[in-house]
Coordinates of C-alpha atoms and ligand atoms in Angstrom, one line a residue:
Chain Q
M1 CA 241.4 13.7 115.1
S2 CA 242.7 11.8 112.0
A3 CA 244.5 9.7 111.2
P4 CA 248.2 10.3 109.0
N5 CA 248.4 10.5 104.7
I6 CA 244.6 11.5 105.2
T7 CA 245.4 13.6 102.2
P8 CA 243.0 15.8 100.1
E9 CA 243.1 13.6 97.1
L10 CA 242.9 10.1 98.4
Q11 CA 239.4 12.2 100.2
W12 CA 238.1 13.8 97.0
S13 CA 238.8 9.9 94.8
I14 CA 237.0 7.8 97.7
E15 CA 234.7 10.5 97.4
Q16 CA 234.8 10.0 93.3
F17 CA 234.4 6.2 94.1
Y18 CA 231.0 6.5 96.5
Y19 CA 229.6 9.1 93.0
R20 CA 230.0 6.9 90.9
E21 CA 228.4 3.9 93.2
A22 CA 225.8 6.0 93.7
R23 CA 225.8 6.7 89.9
L24 CA 225.6 2.5 88.7
L25 CA 223.1 1.8 91.6
D26 CA 220.5 4.3 90.7
N27 CA 220.9 4.3 87.4
R28 CA 219.8 -0.2 88.0
Q29 CA 223.8 -0.8 86.6
Y30 CA 223.3 -4.1 89.1
Q31 CA 225.8 -5.7 87.0
T32 CA 228.5 -3.2 87.1
W33 CA 228.0 -2.2 91.1
L34 CA 229.1 -5.7 91.9
G35 CA 232.6 -5.4 90.5
L36 CA 232.8 -2.9 92.4
C37 CA 232.3 -5.4 95.4
S38 CA 235.7 -7.9 96.5
E39 CA 234.2 -11.6 95.9
D40 CA 235.3 -11.7 99.8
I41 CA 233.3 -9.1 100.9
S42 CA 230.8 -9.2 104.2
Y43 CA 227.4 -6.9 103.9
S44 CA 225.3 -6.5 106.1
M45 CA 222.1 -4.0 107.5
P46 CA 222.4 -4.8 111.6
G47 CA 218.4 -5.7 113.7
R48 CA 218.1 -2.1 114.9
N49 CA 216.4 -2.2 118.6
N50 CA 214.1 0.0 120.3
L51 CA 216.1 0.1 124.2
L52 CA 215.7 2.0 127.2
V53 CA 218.5 4.3 127.7
D54 CA 221.5 2.0 129.9
N55 CA 220.9 3.0 133.6
R56 CA 223.7 1.7 135.1
E57 CA 225.8 3.9 132.3
R58 CA 224.4 7.0 133.3
G59 CA 226.1 9.8 132.5
H60 CA 228.2 8.2 130.2
E61 CA 227.8 8.9 126.5
S62 CA 227.8 5.4 126.6
M63 CA 224.3 5.5 128.1
I64 CA 222.8 6.1 125.3
E65 CA 225.0 4.5 122.4
V66 CA 224.3 3.8 119.2
D67 CA 225.6 1.0 119.1
R68 CA 224.0 -1.2 121.6
E69 CA 220.6 -0.5 120.1
L70 CA 222.0 -2.8 116.8
E71 CA 222.3 -7.1 116.1
G72 CA 225.1 -6.4 114.1
I73 CA 227.1 -10.0 112.2
D74 CA 229.1 -10.3 115.4
S75 CA 226.6 -10.6 118.0
D76 CA 224.4 -13.0 118.8
G77 CA 221.5 -11.2 118.3
C78 CA 219.3 -11.2 114.5
P79 CA 221.0 -9.2 111.6
I80 CA 218.1 -8.3 108.9
R81 CA 220.9 -8.9 106.4
D82 CA 224.4 -10.7 106.3
E83 CA 225.4 -12.3 103.3
N84 CA 228.2 -12.6 101.0
Y85 CA 228.9 -12.8 97.6
I86 CA 226.7 -15.2 96.9
Y87 CA 223.9 -13.5 98.1
L88 CA 224.3 -10.2 96.3
M89 CA 224.9 -12.1 93.1
L90 CA 221.5 -13.9 93.4
R91 CA 220.6 -10.1 93.9
V92 CA 222.1 -8.7 90.9
E93 CA 220.7 -12.0 89.2
R94 CA 216.5 -11.2 89.8
S95 CA 216.7 -8.0 89.0
F96 CA 217.3 -8.7 85.5
K97 CA 214.9 -11.8 85.3
I98 CA 211.1 -10.4 84.3
N99 CA 208.8 -12.2 87.2
A100 CA 211.7 -10.1 90.1
W101 CA 207.2 -8.4 90.7
A102 CA 208.0 -5.7 93.4
E103 CA 210.2 -4.6 90.9
N104 CA 208.6 -4.9 87.4
P105 CA 208.0 -2.5 86.6
P106 CA 211.3 -0.7 88.2
A107 CA 211.3 1.2 91.2
R108 CA 212.8 4.6 90.9
T109 CA 216.0 5.7 93.7
R110 CA 217.8 8.7 93.7
R111 CA 220.3 8.6 96.9
I112 CA 222.7 11.4 97.8
I113 CA 226.1 10.0 99.5
G114 CA 227.3 12.7 102.3
N115 CA 229.6 12.9 105.6
V116 CA 232.5 11.1 103.6
E117 CA 234.7 10.9 106.5
I118 CA 237.8 8.4 106.6
L119 CA 238.3 6.9 109.8
D120 CA 241.5 4.6 109.4
I121 CA 244.3 2.9 107.6
A122 CA 245.8 -0.3 107.7
G123 CA 247.9 -1.1 104.2
D124 CA 245.7 -0.5 101.6
E125 CA 242.5 -1.0 103.0
Y126 CA 240.5 2.0 103.9
S127 CA 237.8 2.4 107.2
V128 CA 235.6 5.3 106.1
V129 CA 232.2 6.2 107.1
S130 CA 229.3 7.8 105.0
N131 CA 225.6 8.8 105.0
F132 CA 222.6 8.3 102.8
H133 CA 219.2 10.3 102.3
L134 CA 217.7 7.5 99.3
H135 CA 214.4 8.5 98.2
Y136 CA 212.4 5.3 96.6
S137 CA 209.0 5.4 94.7
R138 CA 206.9 2.7 93.5
P139 CA 204.4 2.9 91.3
G140 CA 200.9 3.8 92.6
A141 CA 202.2 7.6 94.5
R142 CA 203.9 5.2 97.3
D143 CA 207.2 7.1 98.1
F144 CA 209.1 6.4 100.6
F145 CA 212.2 8.4 101.9
Y146 CA 215.3 5.8 103.5
A147 CA 218.0 7.5 105.7
G148 CA 221.5 5.4 107.2
Q149 CA 225.2 5.9 107.7
R150 CA 227.0 3.1 105.7
R151 CA 230.0 1.6 107.5
D152 CA 232.9 0.3 105.2
R153 CA 236.0 -1.1 104.0
L154 CA 237.5 0.0 100.6
L155 CA 239.8 -1.9 100.0
E156 CA 242.8 0.4 97.1
V157 CA 243.1 -1.8 94.0
D158 CA 245.1 -0.5 90.7
G159 CA 244.7 3.1 91.7
D160 CA 240.3 2.1 92.5
Y161 CA 238.4 0.8 95.4
R162 CA 236.6 -2.4 95.9
I163 CA 233.9 -2.7 98.8
R164 CA 235.2 -5.4 101.2
R165 CA 232.8 -4.9 103.7
R166 CA 230.0 -3.1 104.1
E167 CA 227.4 -2.3 107.1
I168 CA 224.4 -0.8 106.9
L169 CA 222.7 1.2 109.2
M170 CA 219.5 2.1 108.7
D171 CA 217.5 4.9 110.7
M172 CA 213.5 4.3 110.6
A173 CA 212.6 2.7 114.8
D174 CA 209.9 0.6 112.9
V175 CA 210.5 -0.7 109.9
N176 CA 207.7 1.1 107.4
V177 CA 209.7 0.6 103.8
P178 CA 208.4 -2.0 101.3
T179 CA 211.7 -3.6 101.6
L180 CA 215.2 -3.1 103.0
G181 CA 216.3 -5.6 100.2
L182 CA 217.8 -2.8 97.9
F183 CA 221.4 -2.2 96.8
L184 CA 222.7 0.6 99.5
Chain U
M1 CA 178.2 -6.8 110.1
L2 CA 177.6 -8.4 106.9
D3 CA 176.3 -12.0 107.8
P4 CA 179.6 -13.5 107.6
Y5 CA 177.5 -16.8 105.1
S6 CA 177.5 -14.1 102.8
L7 CA 181.2 -13.8 102.8
V8 CA 182.1 -17.5 102.7
N9 CA 180.0 -19.6 100.8
D10 CA 179.0 -23.0 102.1
D11 CA 182.2 -24.9 100.8
A12 CA 184.3 -21.6 101.0
S13 CA 185.8 -21.9 97.5
L14 CA 184.3 -18.0 97.2
I15 CA 185.4 -15.5 99.3
S16 CA 184.5 -12.3 99.3
R17 CA 186.9 -9.0 98.8
R18 CA 185.0 -7.8 102.1
C19 CA 187.0 -10.6 103.8
W20 CA 190.1 -8.8 102.9
S21 CA 189.0 -5.0 103.3
D22 CA 185.7 -4.2 105.2
A23 CA 186.0 -1.8 108.5
S24 CA 183.4 -4.0 110.3
V25 CA 184.6 -7.3 109.5
Y26 CA 187.4 -6.2 111.2
E27 CA 185.6 -5.2 114.5
A28 CA 184.6 -8.5 114.7
E29 CA 187.6 -10.5 114.2
K30 CA 188.4 -8.6 116.8
Q31 CA 186.3 -9.9 119.3
R32 CA 185.2 -13.6 117.4
I33 CA 188.7 -14.5 116.2
F34 CA 191.6 -13.1 118.5
G35 CA 189.4 -13.0 121.6
R36 CA 188.5 -16.4 120.7
S37 CA 191.8 -18.0 120.0
W38 CA 195.4 -19.5 121.4
L39 CA 197.7 -16.1 120.1
F40 CA 201.5 -16.7 119.7
L41 CA 203.3 -14.7 122.7
G42 CA 207.1 -16.4 122.4
H43 CA 209.4 -18.6 123.1
E44 CA 210.7 -19.6 126.5
S45 CA 214.4 -18.7 124.9
Q46 CA 214.0 -15.0 124.9
I47 CA 212.9 -15.1 128.1
R48 CA 215.4 -17.2 130.2
K49 CA 216.5 -15.1 133.3
P50 CA 214.5 -14.0 135.6
G51 CA 214.1 -10.7 134.9
D52 CA 213.6 -10.9 130.7
F53 CA 210.7 -9.5 129.2
V54 CA 209.9 -9.6 125.6
Q55 CA 206.8 -6.8 123.9
A56 CA 204.2 -9.0 122.2
Y57 CA 200.8 -8.2 120.3
M58 CA 197.1 -9.7 121.2
C59 CA 196.6 -8.6 117.9
E60 CA 196.5 -4.9 118.7
T61 CA 196.7 -5.7 121.8
P62 CA 199.9 -5.0 123.7
V63 CA 201.2 -7.5 126.0
I64 CA 204.5 -7.8 127.9
L65 CA 206.0 -11.5 129.0
A66 CA 207.8 -11.8 131.7
R67 CA 209.7 -13.8 133.7
S68 CA 210.1 -13.5 138.0
E69 CA 212.4 -13.9 140.6
D70 CA 210.2 -17.5 141.0
G71 CA 211.0 -18.8 136.9
Q72 CA 207.3 -18.2 136.8
V73 CA 206.2 -16.4 132.6
H74 CA 203.9 -14.0 133.1
A75 CA 202.0 -12.0 130.4
S76 CA 200.4 -8.7 131.3
I77 CA 198.7 -5.3 128.9
N78 CA 200.7 -3.2 128.8
S79 CA 198.7 -0.2 130.0
C80 CA 199.7 1.2 133.2
T81 CA 195.7 1.5 135.9
H82 CA 196.3 5.3 136.5
R83 CA 195.7 7.1 133.0
G84 CA 196.9 3.7 130.1
L85 CA 200.5 5.2 129.3
P86 CA 202.5 1.4 128.1
V87 CA 204.8 0.9 131.8
C88 CA 207.0 -0.8 129.2
R89 CA 208.7 1.2 126.0
A90 CA 211.5 -0.8 125.5
S91 CA 211.3 -4.2 122.7
H92 CA 212.7 -6.8 125.3
G93 CA 215.3 -6.4 128.3
N94 CA 215.7 -7.4 131.9
T95 CA 214.7 -5.0 134.9
R96 CA 213.0 -5.3 138.3
R97 CA 209.8 -3.2 137.7
F98 CA 208.0 -1.6 135.1
V99 CA 208.1 1.7 135.7
C100 CA 204.9 3.9 134.4
P101 CA 206.3 7.1 132.7
Y102 CA 203.7 10.1 133.5
H103 CA 203.6 9.5 137.5
N104 CA 205.9 6.7 137.8
W105 CA 203.2 4.2 139.1
S106 CA 205.5 1.1 139.1
Y107 CA 205.2 -2.4 138.6
S108 CA 206.8 -5.7 139.2
V109 CA 208.3 -8.0 136.3
S110 CA 204.8 -10.6 137.0
G111 CA 202.7 -7.3 136.5
D112 CA 201.6 -6.2 141.0
L113 CA 201.7 -3.0 141.5
V114 CA 204.3 -1.6 143.6
A115 CA 204.4 1.8 144.4
I116 CA 202.5 4.8 144.0
P117 CA 204.7 7.2 145.0
Q118 CA 201.6 9.6 145.1
E119 CA 200.1 7.9 148.3
K120 CA 202.1 9.0 151.1
Q121 CA 200.7 13.2 150.5
V122 CA 196.5 11.3 150.6
A123 CA 195.4 10.2 153.4
Q124 CA 192.7 8.0 151.5
C125 CA 195.0 4.5 150.1
P126 CA 194.2 2.9 146.8
D127 CA 194.3 -0.6 147.2
K128 CA 197.1 -1.7 145.3
S129 CA 196.1 -5.3 145.2
A130 CA 193.7 -4.7 142.8
L131 CA 195.9 -2.0 140.4
G132 CA 197.6 -4.0 138.7
L133 CA 198.6 -4.8 135.8
K134 CA 195.7 -6.7 133.3
R135 CA 196.6 -10.3 133.2
V136 CA 196.3 -12.3 129.8
P137 CA 193.5 -14.5 131.1
R138 CA 195.0 -17.7 130.0
L139 CA 198.5 -18.5 129.5
E140 CA 200.3 -21.8 128.5
S141 CA 203.4 -23.2 126.5
W142 CA 204.1 -25.5 125.1
R143 CA 207.8 -27.1 123.2
G144 CA 208.4 -23.8 124.7
L145 CA 206.0 -21.9 122.7
I146 CA 204.3 -20.0 124.6
F147 CA 200.6 -18.8 123.6
G148 CA 198.4 -16.8 125.8
S149 CA 194.5 -16.7 125.4
F150 CA 191.7 -13.6 126.0
N151 CA 189.5 -16.4 126.5
D152 CA 189.1 -17.8 130.5
S153 CA 187.2 -21.5 128.9
I154 CA 189.4 -22.3 126.0
E155 CA 190.4 -25.5 125.4
P156 CA 194.0 -26.8 126.3
L157 CA 196.2 -25.5 124.2
E158 CA 197.4 -29.2 123.4
D159 CA 194.3 -29.7 122.3
Y160 CA 194.1 -27.0 120.3
L161 CA 197.5 -27.1 119.0
G162 CA 195.9 -30.8 118.6
D163 CA 197.3 -33.3 115.4
M164 CA 199.5 -30.3 114.3
R165 CA 201.6 -31.1 117.0
F166 CA 202.8 -34.8 114.7
Y167 CA 203.6 -32.3 112.3
L168 CA 206.0 -29.6 114.6
D169 CA 207.5 -32.3 116.3
A170 CA 209.3 -33.3 112.9
F171 CA 211.1 -30.1 113.6
L172 CA 210.7 -29.3 117.4
L173 CA 212.3 -33.0 118.0
R174 CA 214.6 -33.2 115.4
F175 CA 217.2 -31.5 118.0
P176 CA 218.8 -32.6 120.8
A177 CA 218.0 -29.5 122.8
G178 CA 215.3 -27.7 121.0
I179 CA 215.3 -24.7 119.0
E180 CA 215.5 -21.5 120.1
F181 CA 214.8 -18.2 118.8
V182 CA 217.9 -15.8 117.4
G183 CA 218.1 -12.3 118.7
S184 CA 215.0 -9.8 118.3
P185 CA 211.9 -10.4 115.9
Q186 CA 212.0 -8.8 112.2
R187 CA 209.1 -6.0 112.3
W188 CA 207.8 -5.0 109.4
V189 CA 204.6 -2.5 108.7
I190 CA 202.8 -3.8 105.4
D191 CA 199.9 -1.6 104.1
A192 CA 198.0 -5.8 103.4
N193 CA 195.1 -7.8 105.1
W194 CA 196.4 -10.4 108.6
K195 CA 194.9 -12.6 106.5
L196 CA 196.8 -12.9 103.5
P197 CA 200.1 -13.4 105.2
V198 CA 198.9 -15.9 106.7
E199 CA 197.4 -17.9 103.8
N200 CA 200.5 -17.7 101.9
Q201 CA 202.6 -19.6 105.2
L202 CA 199.3 -21.6 105.7
G203 CA 199.9 -23.7 102.4
D204 CA 200.2 -21.1 98.9
V205 CA 203.1 -23.6 98.1
N206 CA 201.2 -22.2 94.5
H207 CA 202.6 -19.2 93.9
G208 CA 206.5 -20.1 93.7
P209 CA 207.3 -21.2 90.9
F210 CA 205.6 -18.6 89.4
L211 CA 206.3 -15.3 91.9
H212 CA 208.9 -16.3 92.6
A213 CA 211.2 -17.6 89.7
A214 CA 213.3 -14.9 89.4
I215 CA 215.4 -17.1 93.1
I216 CA 213.5 -21.0 93.1
P217 CA 215.1 -23.5 90.9
A218 CA 213.0 -25.2 88.7
E219 CA 214.1 -28.4 90.5
A220 CA 212.9 -27.2 94.0
N221 CA 209.6 -26.9 92.5
Q222 CA 209.8 -30.5 90.5
E223 CA 210.6 -31.4 93.7
I224 CA 207.0 -30.2 95.4
V225 CA 205.3 -30.8 92.2
D226 CA 206.7 -34.9 92.8
Y227 CA 206.5 -35.7 96.7
G228 CA 204.6 -32.9 98.0
Y229 CA 202.2 -32.4 100.6
S230 CA 199.3 -30.4 102.3
V231 CA 197.6 -31.0 104.9
V232 CA 195.1 -29.9 106.5
T233 CA 194.9 -30.8 111.1
Q234 CA 192.1 -29.4 111.6
P235 CA 190.4 -26.2 109.9
G236 CA 192.6 -23.4 110.3
H237 CA 196.0 -25.8 111.2
G238 CA 198.0 -26.8 108.3
A239 CA 201.3 -27.5 106.8
T240 CA 202.7 -28.3 103.3
F241 CA 205.8 -30.5 103.1
R242 CA 207.6 -32.5 101.2
L243 CA 207.7 -36.5 102.4
L244 CA 211.1 -38.1 100.4
P245 CA 211.5 -41.7 99.8
E246 CA 213.3 -43.4 101.8
D247 CA 216.6 -43.8 99.9
A248 CA 217.2 -40.1 99.5
P249 CA 220.6 -38.8 100.2
V250 CA 220.9 -36.7 103.0
E251 CA 221.7 -33.8 101.2
S252 CA 218.4 -34.1 99.3
V253 CA 216.6 -34.8 102.9
G254 CA 218.5 -33.1 105.5
W255 CA 217.2 -30.1 107.3
G256 CA 219.4 -27.3 106.6
F257 CA 220.9 -28.1 103.4
E258 CA 219.0 -26.9 101.2
S259 CA 219.9 -23.2 102.8
I260 CA 222.5 -21.4 100.9
P261 CA 224.3 -21.2 104.8
G262 CA 224.1 -25.6 104.5
Q263 CA 225.5 -25.2 101.0
T264 CA 228.4 -22.6 101.3
G265 CA 228.5 -22.6 105.7
G266 CA 231.3 -25.3 105.6
A267 CA 232.6 -28.5 106.7
E268 CA 231.8 -27.7 109.9
L269 CA 228.2 -26.8 109.0
Q270 CA 227.4 -29.7 107.4
E271 CA 228.9 -32.3 109.8
Y272 CA 226.6 -30.9 112.4
L273 CA 223.6 -31.3 109.7
R274 CA 224.9 -34.3 108.6
E275 CA 225.1 -35.6 112.4
V276 CA 221.5 -34.3 113.2
H277 CA 220.0 -36.3 110.6
A278 CA 221.5 -39.3 111.3
Q279 CA 219.6 -38.9 114.4
A280 CA 216.2 -37.9 113.1
S281 CA 215.0 -41.2 112.7
D282 CA 215.5 -42.6 116.4
R283 CA 214.2 -38.5 117.5
V284 CA 210.5 -38.9 115.3
G285 CA 210.6 -42.1 113.8
P286 CA 210.7 -43.2 110.0
I287 CA 208.3 -41.1 108.2
R288 CA 209.0 -37.8 110.2
A289 CA 212.8 -38.1 109.1
R290 CA 211.7 -38.0 105.6
M291 CA 209.9 -34.8 106.5
K292 CA 211.3 -31.8 104.4
G293 CA 209.0 -29.4 105.6
L294 CA 208.0 -25.7 103.6
T295 CA 205.4 -24.0 105.3
Y296 CA 203.4 -24.3 108.6
G297 CA 200.0 -22.6 109.8
I298 CA 198.0 -22.4 113.5
Y299 CA 195.1 -20.9 113.5
P300 CA 194.5 -17.5 113.4
N301 CA 197.8 -16.1 112.8
L302 CA 201.5 -17.9 113.2
S303 CA 203.2 -19.3 110.8
F304 CA 206.4 -21.3 111.0
L305 CA 208.3 -21.8 107.8
W306 CA 210.3 -24.6 107.9
S307 CA 212.3 -24.5 104.9
N308 CA 213.6 -21.2 106.1
A309 CA 213.7 -21.5 109.9
A310 CA 211.7 -18.6 111.0
F311 CA 208.4 -18.4 113.0
K312 CA 205.6 -16.0 112.0
V313 CA 203.0 -14.0 113.6
S314 CA 201.0 -11.4 111.7
H315 CA 199.8 -8.3 114.1
P316 CA 196.8 -7.0 112.7
R317 CA 196.6 -2.4 112.2
G318 CA 193.4 -2.7 110.8
P319 CA 191.6 -4.3 107.9
G320 CA 194.6 -2.9 105.4
K321 CA 197.9 -3.3 107.8
V322 CA 199.1 -5.7 108.9
E323 CA 202.8 -5.8 111.2
Y324 CA 204.5 -8.6 110.3
W325 CA 206.9 -10.4 112.5
S326 CA 209.5 -12.7 112.1
W327 CA 212.4 -14.8 114.5
S328 CA 215.2 -16.8 112.8
V329 CA 215.3 -20.3 115.0
V330 CA 217.9 -22.3 115.4
P331 CA 218.9 -25.4 117.1
A332 CA 219.2 -25.0 120.5
D333 CA 222.1 -27.5 120.3
A334 CA 224.4 -26.4 118.0
P335 CA 227.4 -24.6 118.5
A336 CA 227.3 -20.5 118.6
H337 CA 230.0 -19.7 115.2
L338 CA 227.2 -22.4 113.5
K339 CA 224.4 -20.8 114.9
K340 CA 225.4 -17.2 113.4
I341 CA 226.0 -19.2 109.6
L342 CA 222.5 -21.0 109.9
R343 CA 220.7 -17.4 111.2
A344 CA 221.0 -16.0 107.5
N345 CA 218.9 -19.1 106.5
H346 CA 215.9 -16.7 107.2
T347 CA 216.8 -13.5 107.0
S348 CA 218.5 -12.4 103.5
F349 CA 215.4 -14.4 101.8
F350 CA 212.8 -13.5 104.4
G351 CA 211.4 -10.1 106.5
P352 CA 212.1 -7.2 105.4
G353 CA 215.0 -7.4 103.3
G354 CA 214.2 -11.0 102.1
I355 CA 215.4 -11.6 98.6
L356 CA 212.1 -13.5 98.3
E357 CA 209.6 -11.6 100.7
Q358 CA 209.9 -9.0 98.7
E359 CA 208.3 -10.2 96.3
D360 CA 205.4 -11.5 98.8
S361 CA 204.5 -8.7 100.6
E362 CA 204.3 -6.9 97.0
S363 CA 201.5 -9.1 96.2
W364 CA 200.2 -8.7 99.2
M365 CA 199.4 -5.0 99.2
Q366 CA 198.4 -5.2 95.5
Q367 CA 195.6 -7.6 96.8
L368 CA 194.3 -5.0 99.0
K369 CA 193.7 -2.9 96.1
G370 CA 191.8 -5.8 94.5
A371 CA 189.7 -6.2 97.6
N372 CA 188.7 -2.5 98.1
I373 CA 187.0 -2.9 94.4
G374 CA 183.5 -1.9 95.4
F375 CA 182.5 -3.0 91.1
A376 CA 183.4 -5.8 91.7
D377 CA 181.8 -6.8 94.9
D378 CA 179.6 -9.4 92.5
R379 CA 183.1 -11.5 92.1
P380 CA 184.4 -13.0 95.0
F381 CA 187.6 -14.6 95.0
Y382 CA 188.0 -17.9 93.5
Y383 CA 188.9 -20.6 96.1
G384 CA 188.3 -23.8 94.5
L385 CA 191.2 -25.3 92.6
G386 CA 191.2 -29.8 94.0
L387 CA 187.5 -29.1 95.6
G388 CA 186.5 -32.5 97.3
E389 CA 190.0 -34.1 96.4
E390 CA 191.7 -34.4 99.6
K391 CA 191.6 -37.4 101.4
P392 CA 193.1 -39.9 104.8
H393 CA 196.5 -40.6 104.5
A394 CA 197.7 -44.1 106.0
D395 CA 201.0 -42.2 107.8
L396 CA 199.4 -38.4 108.3
P397 CA 197.0 -37.3 110.6
G398 CA 194.7 -34.7 109.0
L399 CA 193.1 -34.8 105.4
V400 CA 196.0 -35.0 102.3
S401 CA 195.9 -33.4 99.2
S402 CA 199.2 -31.8 96.9
T403 CA 200.2 -28.9 97.5
A404 CA 197.6 -27.7 94.8
N405 CA 194.8 -28.2 96.3
E406 CA 193.7 -25.0 97.8
F407 CA 191.4 -26.9 100.7
Y408 CA 194.2 -25.2 103.7
A409 CA 192.3 -22.1 102.5
R410 CA 188.9 -23.4 102.3
A411 CA 189.4 -24.4 105.5
F412 CA 190.5 -21.8 107.3
F413 CA 187.8 -19.2 106.3
Q414 CA 185.1 -22.3 106.3
R415 CA 186.3 -22.2 110.5
W416 CA 186.8 -17.9 110.1
R417 CA 183.3 -17.5 109.0
D418 CA 182.0 -20.3 111.3
D419 CA 183.8 -18.0 114.6
L420 CA 182.8 -14.7 113.1
A421 CA 179.0 -16.4 112.9
A422 CA 178.7 -18.3 116.6
E423 CA 178.8 -15.2 118.7
V424 CA 176.0 -13.2 116.3
R425 CA 174.0 -16.9 116.3
A426 CA 174.4 -17.1 120.5
Ligands
LIG501 S1 199.3 7.2 134.0 FE1 201.1 6.0 134.8 S2 201.6 6.6 136.5 FE2 200.2 7.9 136.0
LIG502 FE1 206.1 -16.4 98.7

């Protein structure tokens, strides 16, 4: 099942956008990266619970669906991050101060973005999911592997895109990485 | 184990690196600190309905906190009496029975063993009433905060909290219906000793202007210099806060206004915060209405962060590992859509995604490296700042000082040392 109007050119241009974004982030060009975000952005990371499967839904895919594990921004639970443009600005500013000690000396990141899938088009807005693998390294031989999914809404602006909504699903069952405060 | 009096000197101005890194010290802490204190388990709002349960920990011991059909709260050790598996595998939920996966012995929410599937096939019939989950021997709750203790003969919880109730009430009674915990805690495994997050939240506002200079504005730090107090109600318990002048405008003294949600969350939220503050004097009295809290600590490992509305527990996982839990808290009477705005005050600043706490957690990990330098064992950590400068205060229970005085940490370590020594000498 694919939405109409998803041409190879559209797929290509959205993938190129993500590659550019990944390059900016791994190069620590966070100020430039912030320019890819729409000023009305919702940027969030749901909490993710370890729940027993839903016995009432036995035999149906809903029994073990991913979304029931999430405490997202629309839930009454508690997301890990629930941010707007102001928070992102604050994080970007922090990165360019000498006393952002957790990343001074700077950590290294390298990310691979894949499985880019355009799920829906509504006017000039695209619903896109993508996966990431990210390697994060802090001095002291501390290397960590992050995996997850991004659920985005991209706004088309003058032949380019702006991120208007990003929901980041982390795949770790328990948080054993030094930070989830990265730009993902 | 090492002699506690060789680890912490008399006035606790010198603290050995071994306190943070030695395996035998850690084993003694498990028995003599965590085995004897009241330990925080959860809040009543997490288990409102019969059958609701959450997992909790008392040090490394896994505990199920649950509400039974009759409304009673129960705390049971999460380990099957048959072969020891955890009978509860979910972080939270609602259930009638905990069924052990291995051989399906099943337990009621209150921890009683109700079924042994194999018993029909054997002649001997085990006495199920003696085979329930082991209970946490003491369980008490105060203002919705539930604590358990392994220590049968511990004093009542209210006495244990003592004058910290005065400071806790400044927050808990501020809201007409008290507070509630929002969703699941953030659970974060950090390579650090459990005591450093505790110390950080007990009174270490000294690090704010330096470690957090990238985020915390200079005016906020100046306000702490001008109006800040550090209080120790009894060793191990303490609070830091600002006591603003009587004519301070609501926007500077009212709870919530200093947060990003309070500043950018819209007119309706600000109206709500104004309303809360308008009632504050009636609810908590004129002194506490002017209190603008920072950090609180309850011995041994519970913290409350007023400014960012979070309860936190530092669960030890060995001398060099901690599972750090934190919950967002919101006023229980706030409309649901305002609660959603307020919860970000905690989540985006603290916990694993926190703008602020990423600096703290890195510091805690680096401190552990320092604590493991054997060659520097003769250079204990210096805890002497402000030695002897704390005094009683007319309006504030406990001993009171400026926030630069490290007496909160000295008092913690004196209690810690004496607790470790007590059984050795008994
Ligand atoms: S171990 Fe629990 S039923 Fe056997
Ligand atoms: Fe801090």
